[in-house]
Short mmCIF file of N, CA and C in Angstrom, two decimals:
data_model
loop_
_atom_site.label_atom_id
_atom_site.label_comp_id
_atom_site.label_asym_id
_atom_site.label_seq_id
_atom_site.Cartn_x
_atom_site.Cartn_y
_atom_site.Cartn_z
N GLN A 1 -5.54 -18.54 -2.97
CA GLN A 1 -5.07 -18.31 -4.17
C GLN A 1 -5.04 -19.70 -4.88
N VAL A 2 -5.52 -19.75 -6.08
CA VAL A 2 -5.60 -20.62 -6.85
C VAL A 2 -5.25 -20.81 -7.99
N PRO A 3 -3.90 -21.23 -8.20
CA PRO A 3 -2.88 -21.16 -9.32
C PRO A 3 -3.65 -21.56 -10.49
N LEU A 4 -3.62 -20.64 -11.81
CA LEU A 4 -3.91 -20.82 -12.94
C LEU A 4 -3.19 -20.83 -14.18
N VAL A 5 -3.73 -21.70 -15.24
CA VAL A 5 -2.77 -22.04 -16.35
C VAL A 5 -3.71 -22.11 -17.54
N GLU A 6 -3.65 -21.33 -18.47
CA GLU A 6 -4.57 -20.96 -19.70
C GLU A 6 -3.78 -21.70 -20.60
N SER A 7 -4.56 -22.31 -21.96
CA SER A 7 -4.13 -22.90 -22.76
C SER A 7 -5.48 -22.90 -23.76
N GLY A 8 -4.77 -23.19 -25.16
CA GLY A 8 -5.91 -23.16 -26.51
C GLY A 8 -5.85 -22.01 -27.22
N GLY A 9 -5.50 -21.10 -26.96
CA GLY A 9 -5.18 -19.61 -27.53
C GLY A 9 -4.24 -20.08 -29.23
N GLY A 10 -4.21 -19.14 -30.11
CA GLY A 10 -3.88 -19.34 -31.27
C GLY A 10 -3.96 -18.42 -32.19
N LEU A 11 -3.65 -18.63 -33.34
CA LEU A 11 -4.51 -17.88 -35.20
C LEU A 11 -5.29 -18.52 -35.50
N VAL A 12 -6.52 -17.92 -35.71
CA VAL A 12 -8.03 -18.47 -36.43
C VAL A 12 -8.07 -17.33 -37.27
N GLN A 13 -8.84 -17.71 -38.52
CA GLN A 13 -9.55 -16.94 -39.51
C GLN A 13 -10.76 -16.21 -38.98
N ALA A 14 -11.10 -15.25 -39.19
CA ALA A 14 -12.70 -14.58 -39.15
C ALA A 14 -13.73 -15.57 -39.25
N GLY A 15 -14.51 -15.75 -38.40
CA GLY A 15 -15.46 -17.10 -38.47
C GLY A 15 -15.13 -17.96 -37.70
N GLY A 16 -13.96 -18.18 -37.72
CA GLY A 16 -13.83 -20.02 -36.89
C GLY A 16 -13.67 -19.94 -35.52
N SER A 17 -13.31 -20.76 -35.11
CA SER A 17 -13.37 -21.25 -33.51
C SER A 17 -12.77 -21.58 -32.77
N LEU A 18 -12.22 -21.45 -31.09
CA LEU A 18 -11.38 -21.73 -30.56
C LEU A 18 -12.01 -22.12 -28.89
N ARG A 19 -11.39 -23.10 -28.51
CA ARG A 19 -12.07 -23.61 -27.28
C ARG A 19 -10.67 -23.15 -26.34
N LEU A 20 -10.69 -22.40 -25.60
CA LEU A 20 -9.97 -22.19 -24.14
C LEU A 20 -9.80 -22.97 -23.12
N SER A 21 -8.77 -23.30 -22.39
CA SER A 21 -8.98 -24.34 -21.43
C SER A 21 -8.47 -23.27 -19.89
N CYS A 22 -8.75 -23.61 -18.94
CA CYS A 22 -8.11 -23.01 -17.84
C CYS A 22 -7.89 -23.99 -16.75
N ALA A 23 -6.42 -24.58 -16.46
CA ALA A 23 -6.53 -25.56 -15.41
C ALA A 23 -6.21 -25.14 -14.20
N ALA A 24 -6.82 -25.40 -13.01
CA ALA A 24 -6.29 -24.71 -11.62
C ALA A 24 -5.84 -25.88 -10.80
N SER A 25 -5.21 -25.65 -9.84
CA SER A 25 -4.63 -26.26 -8.82
C SER A 25 -4.88 -25.76 -7.52
N GLY A 26 -4.84 -26.00 -6.76
CA GLY A 26 -5.03 -25.79 -5.00
C GLY A 26 -5.98 -26.53 -4.42
N GLY A 27 -6.92 -27.35 -5.30
CA GLY A 27 -8.25 -27.78 -4.61
C GLY A 27 -9.04 -27.06 -3.87
N THR A 28 -9.46 -25.92 -4.24
CA THR A 28 -10.45 -25.09 -3.81
C THR A 28 -11.05 -24.53 -4.95
N PHE A 29 -10.97 -25.02 -6.20
CA PHE A 29 -11.14 -24.48 -7.28
C PHE A 29 -12.78 -24.56 -7.56
N SER A 30 -13.60 -25.78 -6.93
CA SER A 30 -14.83 -25.75 -7.22
C SER A 30 -15.97 -24.90 -6.14
N SER A 31 -14.80 -23.94 -5.29
CA SER A 31 -15.46 -23.14 -4.50
C SER A 31 -15.81 -21.38 -4.81
N TYR A 32 -15.14 -21.63 -5.79
CA TYR A 32 -15.50 -19.87 -6.66
C TYR A 32 -15.52 -20.03 -7.63
N ASP A 33 -16.52 -18.49 -8.17
CA ASP A 33 -17.12 -18.04 -9.52
C ASP A 33 -16.07 -17.99 -10.12
N MET A 34 -15.69 -18.58 -11.35
CA MET A 34 -14.54 -18.12 -12.34
C MET A 34 -15.22 -17.18 -13.39
N GLY A 35 -14.26 -16.95 -13.99
CA GLY A 35 -14.49 -15.77 -15.02
C GLY A 35 -13.32 -15.48 -15.90
N TRP A 36 -13.62 -15.12 -17.44
CA TRP A 36 -12.51 -15.20 -18.63
C TRP A 36 -12.39 -13.30 -18.70
N LEU A 37 -11.41 -12.90 -18.80
CA LEU A 37 -11.07 -11.78 -19.10
C LEU A 37 -10.29 -11.54 -20.43
N ARG A 38 -10.32 -10.41 -21.14
CA ARG A 38 -9.31 -10.25 -21.90
C ARG A 38 -8.50 -8.77 -22.02
N GLN A 39 -7.57 -8.48 -22.71
CA GLN A 39 -6.85 -7.24 -22.78
C GLN A 39 -6.20 -7.48 -24.11
N ALA A 40 -6.55 -6.42 -25.27
CA ALA A 40 -6.07 -6.05 -26.21
C ALA A 40 -4.86 -5.17 -26.31
N PRO A 41 -4.22 -4.91 -27.37
CA PRO A 41 -3.01 -4.10 -26.94
C PRO A 41 -3.53 -2.47 -27.12
N GLY A 42 -2.76 -1.83 -26.06
CA GLY A 42 -3.53 -0.38 -26.03
C GLY A 42 -5.04 -0.30 -25.17
N LYS A 43 -5.58 -1.30 -24.83
CA LYS A 43 -6.77 -1.07 -24.50
C LYS A 43 -6.75 -1.77 -23.11
N GLU A 44 -7.92 -1.24 -22.15
CA GLU A 44 -8.19 -1.77 -20.78
C GLU A 44 -8.41 -3.35 -20.71
N ARG A 45 -8.31 -4.00 -19.71
CA ARG A 45 -8.63 -5.17 -19.31
C ARG A 45 -10.19 -5.18 -19.38
N GLU A 46 -10.96 -6.31 -20.08
CA GLU A 46 -12.09 -6.04 -19.98
C GLU A 46 -12.99 -7.24 -19.73
N PHE A 47 -13.95 -7.32 -19.47
CA PHE A 47 -14.83 -8.84 -18.57
C PHE A 47 -15.50 -9.46 -20.00
N VAL A 48 -15.02 -10.64 -20.02
CA VAL A 48 -15.61 -11.86 -21.06
C VAL A 48 -16.76 -12.35 -20.92
N ALA A 49 -16.87 -13.17 -19.95
CA ALA A 49 -17.81 -14.27 -19.24
C ALA A 49 -17.37 -14.68 -17.98
N ALA A 50 -18.49 -14.97 -17.08
CA ALA A 50 -18.06 -15.44 -15.82
C ALA A 50 -19.11 -16.93 -15.53
N ILE A 51 -18.88 -17.63 -14.66
CA ILE A 51 -19.81 -18.77 -14.29
C ILE A 51 -19.76 -18.95 -12.66
N THR A 52 -20.75 -19.54 -12.11
CA THR A 52 -20.80 -19.38 -10.90
C THR A 52 -20.02 -20.84 -10.36
N TRP A 53 -20.26 -20.94 -9.05
CA TRP A 53 -19.21 -22.01 -8.36
C TRP A 53 -19.83 -23.10 -8.65
N SER A 54 -21.36 -23.56 -8.97
CA SER A 54 -21.89 -24.25 -9.13
C SER A 54 -22.38 -24.92 -10.53
N GLY A 55 -21.81 -24.02 -11.48
CA GLY A 55 -22.30 -23.76 -13.12
C GLY A 55 -23.70 -23.52 -13.46
N GLY A 56 -24.23 -23.11 -12.35
CA GLY A 56 -25.55 -22.79 -12.29
C GLY A 56 -25.95 -21.49 -13.23
N ASN A 57 -25.28 -20.31 -13.10
CA ASN A 57 -25.37 -19.04 -13.85
C ASN A 57 -24.27 -18.71 -14.86
N ARG A 58 -24.63 -18.20 -15.51
CA ARG A 58 -23.41 -17.64 -16.44
C ARG A 58 -23.80 -16.56 -17.01
N TYR A 59 -22.71 -15.48 -17.26
CA TYR A 59 -22.69 -13.92 -17.53
C TYR A 59 -21.63 -14.09 -18.75
N TYR A 60 -22.40 -12.71 -19.63
CA TYR A 60 -21.45 -12.55 -20.70
C TYR A 60 -21.20 -10.98 -20.93
N ALA A 61 -20.33 -10.51 -21.63
CA ALA A 61 -20.47 -9.46 -22.10
C ALA A 61 -21.12 -9.30 -23.39
N SER A 62 -21.78 -8.30 -23.62
CA SER A 62 -22.62 -7.95 -24.91
C SER A 62 -22.17 -8.38 -25.96
N SER A 63 -20.86 -8.05 -26.07
CA SER A 63 -20.08 -7.87 -27.38
C SER A 63 -19.52 -9.66 -27.66
N VAL A 64 -20.15 -10.58 -26.80
CA VAL A 64 -19.64 -11.97 -26.90
C VAL A 64 -20.82 -12.82 -26.78
N LYS A 65 -21.70 -12.10 -26.44
CA LYS A 65 -23.08 -13.05 -26.07
C LYS A 65 -23.59 -13.74 -27.18
N GLY A 66 -24.02 -14.93 -27.62
CA GLY A 66 -24.40 -15.67 -28.58
C GLY A 66 -23.11 -16.30 -29.27
N ARG A 67 -21.91 -15.57 -29.43
CA ARG A 67 -20.75 -16.64 -29.76
C ARG A 67 -19.88 -17.16 -28.64
N PHE A 68 -19.79 -17.20 -27.24
CA PHE A 68 -18.90 -17.87 -26.82
C PHE A 68 -19.89 -18.57 -25.47
N THR A 69 -19.35 -19.17 -25.09
CA THR A 69 -19.84 -19.97 -24.15
C THR A 69 -19.02 -20.72 -23.06
N ILE A 70 -19.14 -20.20 -21.95
CA ILE A 70 -17.97 -20.74 -20.42
C ILE A 70 -18.84 -21.98 -19.93
N SER A 71 -18.18 -22.91 -19.42
CA SER A 71 -18.38 -24.24 -18.87
C SER A 71 -17.34 -24.33 -17.46
N ARG A 72 -17.75 -25.26 -17.19
CA ARG A 72 -16.71 -25.63 -16.14
C ARG A 72 -17.00 -27.07 -15.83
N ASP A 73 -15.60 -27.78 -15.16
CA ASP A 73 -15.85 -29.48 -14.68
C ASP A 73 -15.03 -28.94 -13.11
N ASN A 74 -15.70 -29.28 -12.41
CA ASN A 74 -15.27 -29.20 -10.98
C ASN A 74 -14.37 -30.43 -10.73
N ALA A 75 -14.90 -31.74 -10.94
CA ALA A 75 -14.27 -32.80 -10.90
C ALA A 75 -12.78 -32.50 -11.69
N LYS A 76 -12.45 -31.78 -12.56
CA LYS A 76 -11.49 -31.71 -13.43
C LYS A 76 -10.90 -30.68 -13.09
N ASN A 77 -11.20 -29.73 -12.14
CA ASN A 77 -10.41 -28.37 -11.84
C ASN A 77 -10.42 -27.85 -13.68
N TYR A 78 -11.27 -27.49 -14.01
CA TYR A 78 -10.89 -26.80 -15.68
C TYR A 78 -12.16 -26.05 -15.56
N VAL A 79 -12.36 -25.03 -16.45
CA VAL A 79 -12.97 -24.00 -16.55
C VAL A 79 -12.64 -23.37 -18.46
N TYR A 80 -13.77 -23.64 -18.91
CA TYR A 80 -13.72 -23.64 -20.56
C TYR A 80 -14.38 -22.32 -21.21
N LEU A 81 -14.06 -21.79 -22.40
CA LEU A 81 -14.49 -20.81 -22.96
C LEU A 81 -14.25 -21.40 -24.66
N GLN A 82 -15.42 -21.70 -25.18
CA GLN A 82 -15.83 -22.14 -26.53
C GLN A 82 -16.29 -20.84 -27.03
N MET A 83 -15.25 -20.35 -28.04
CA MET A 83 -15.60 -19.19 -28.72
C MET A 83 -16.02 -19.78 -30.12
N SER A 84 -16.77 -19.17 -30.70
CA SER A 84 -17.44 -19.30 -32.09
C SER A 84 -17.46 -17.97 -32.82
N SER A 85 -17.68 -18.06 -34.07
CA SER A 85 -17.96 -16.69 -35.14
C SER A 85 -16.86 -15.73 -34.82
N LEU A 86 -15.67 -15.88 -34.45
CA LEU A 86 -14.60 -15.01 -34.08
C LEU A 86 -14.45 -13.81 -34.95
N LYS A 87 -14.31 -12.74 -34.29
CA LYS A 87 -14.29 -11.73 -35.56
C LYS A 87 -12.69 -11.08 -34.86
N PRO A 88 -12.10 -9.84 -36.01
CA PRO A 88 -10.88 -9.46 -35.52
C PRO A 88 -10.54 -9.02 -33.97
N GLU A 89 -11.82 -8.53 -33.83
CA GLU A 89 -11.96 -7.54 -32.58
C GLU A 89 -11.78 -8.65 -31.37
N ASP A 90 -12.13 -9.85 -31.34
CA ASP A 90 -11.95 -10.50 -30.59
C ASP A 90 -10.32 -11.13 -29.95
N THR A 91 -9.39 -10.15 -30.97
CA THR A 91 -7.97 -10.58 -30.64
C THR A 91 -7.38 -9.78 -29.49
N ALA A 92 -6.86 -10.71 -28.45
CA ALA A 92 -6.73 -10.32 -27.33
C ALA A 92 -5.89 -11.29 -26.67
N VAL A 93 -5.26 -11.16 -25.47
CA VAL A 93 -4.90 -11.91 -24.34
C VAL A 93 -5.51 -12.48 -23.59
N TYR A 94 -6.30 -13.60 -23.41
CA TYR A 94 -7.22 -14.43 -22.89
C TYR A 94 -6.94 -14.70 -21.44
N TYR A 95 -7.52 -14.29 -20.34
CA TYR A 95 -7.11 -14.64 -19.13
C TYR A 95 -7.88 -15.07 -18.34
N CYS A 96 -7.89 -16.40 -17.51
CA CYS A 96 -8.88 -17.06 -16.66
C CYS A 96 -8.44 -16.27 -15.09
N ALA A 97 -9.54 -16.29 -14.27
CA ALA A 97 -9.43 -15.54 -13.14
C ALA A 97 -10.75 -16.20 -12.02
N VAL A 98 -10.07 -16.01 -10.78
CA VAL A 98 -11.03 -16.20 -9.95
C VAL A 98 -11.72 -14.90 -9.65
N ARG A 99 -12.73 -14.80 -9.38
CA ARG A 99 -14.21 -14.03 -8.56
C ARG A 99 -13.65 -13.87 -7.04
N ARG A 100 -13.01 -12.84 -6.79
CA ARG A 100 -12.91 -12.89 -5.08
C ARG A 100 -13.24 -11.62 -4.69
N TYR A 101 -13.77 -10.66 -5.42
CA TYR A 101 -14.36 -9.32 -4.24
C TYR A 101 -15.85 -9.16 -5.05
N SER A 102 -16.03 -7.73 -4.40
CA SER A 102 -17.41 -7.69 -4.69
C SER A 102 -17.45 -6.68 -6.03
N GLY A 103 -18.59 -6.17 -6.56
CA GLY A 103 -18.76 -5.53 -7.44
C GLY A 103 -19.42 -5.87 -8.62
N GLY A 104 -20.09 -7.11 -8.56
CA GLY A 104 -20.66 -7.76 -9.65
C GLY A 104 -19.92 -8.35 -10.46
N TYR A 105 -20.86 -9.43 -11.67
CA TYR A 105 -19.95 -10.45 -12.15
C TYR A 105 -19.16 -9.62 -13.42
N TYR A 106 -20.06 -8.57 -13.50
CA TYR A 106 -19.06 -7.79 -14.92
C TYR A 106 -18.19 -7.00 -15.03
N SER A 107 -17.58 -6.69 -13.34
CA SER A 107 -16.43 -5.69 -13.44
C SER A 107 -15.34 -6.48 -12.83
N THR A 108 -14.26 -5.75 -13.91
CA THR A 108 -13.31 -6.84 -14.01
C THR A 108 -12.52 -6.46 -12.67
N GLY A 109 -12.89 -5.49 -11.79
CA GLY A 109 -12.37 -5.45 -10.48
C GLY A 109 -12.53 -6.41 -9.46
N ALA A 110 -13.55 -7.32 -9.86
CA ALA A 110 -14.42 -8.47 -9.01
C ALA A 110 -13.08 -9.58 -9.07
N TYR A 111 -12.13 -9.64 -10.17
CA TYR A 111 -11.76 -10.74 -10.37
C TYR A 111 -10.01 -10.82 -9.86
N ASP A 112 -9.29 -12.00 -9.53
CA ASP A 112 -8.26 -11.98 -9.44
C ASP A 112 -7.51 -13.07 -9.53
N ASP A 113 -6.04 -13.43 -9.44
CA ASP A 113 -5.34 -14.56 -9.82
C ASP A 113 -5.27 -15.25 -10.97
N TRP A 114 -5.60 -14.32 -12.09
CA TRP A 114 -5.43 -14.72 -13.52
C TRP A 114 -3.81 -15.29 -13.34
N GLY A 115 -3.70 -16.14 -14.45
CA GLY A 115 -2.52 -16.69 -14.69
C GLY A 115 -2.04 -16.15 -15.77
N GLN A 116 -1.34 -16.88 -16.73
CA GLN A 116 -0.39 -16.21 -17.83
C GLN A 116 -0.95 -15.74 -19.23
N GLY A 117 -2.32 -16.01 -19.15
CA GLY A 117 -2.66 -15.74 -20.27
C GLY A 117 -2.45 -16.58 -21.57
N THR A 118 -3.33 -16.54 -22.53
CA THR A 118 -3.26 -17.27 -23.85
C THR A 118 -3.84 -16.10 -24.83
N GLN A 119 -2.64 -16.33 -25.75
CA GLN A 119 -2.91 -15.38 -26.96
C GLN A 119 -4.40 -15.69 -28.08
N VAL A 120 -4.88 -14.86 -28.32
CA VAL A 120 -5.80 -15.40 -29.64
C VAL A 120 -5.86 -13.93 -30.66
N THR A 121 -5.64 -14.74 -31.56
CA THR A 121 -5.49 -13.62 -32.90
C THR A 121 -6.54 -14.14 -33.98
N VAL A 122 -7.13 -13.19 -34.28
CA VAL A 122 -8.09 -13.30 -35.66
C VAL A 122 -7.83 -12.76 -36.56
N SER A 123 -7.23 -13.29 -37.55
CA SER A 123 -7.28 -12.55 -38.95
C SER A 123 -8.28 -12.33 -39.68
N SER A 124 -8.55 -11.32 -40.76
CA SER A 124 -9.54 -11.18 -41.75
C SER A 124 -8.76 -11.89 -42.76
#
């Protein structure tokens, strides 16, 4: 298990940008594919973005493709989610998670060990 702590959320106007950060501890961060997932009130948790352990491949939900960028810095044990052109529908609690199970990169069931989450609220 890799303890994760998300930060960077907040209140932003539609069209604005936010950069989320995920700090990992435990020393095995670089061995895992990582992902960002989110959950809005009354909705199921959904996949947002993922990045392979080496950073060589990235995957995005269709709803955020072209607006969000996932990246990682294994030397610093951080994974990031740069969000731009934010929409009210992006409002949710965002979680960083480790990909531990089979099911593909787009399945929420493939991820585990998410942290406390960080709230992102996009106003109209």
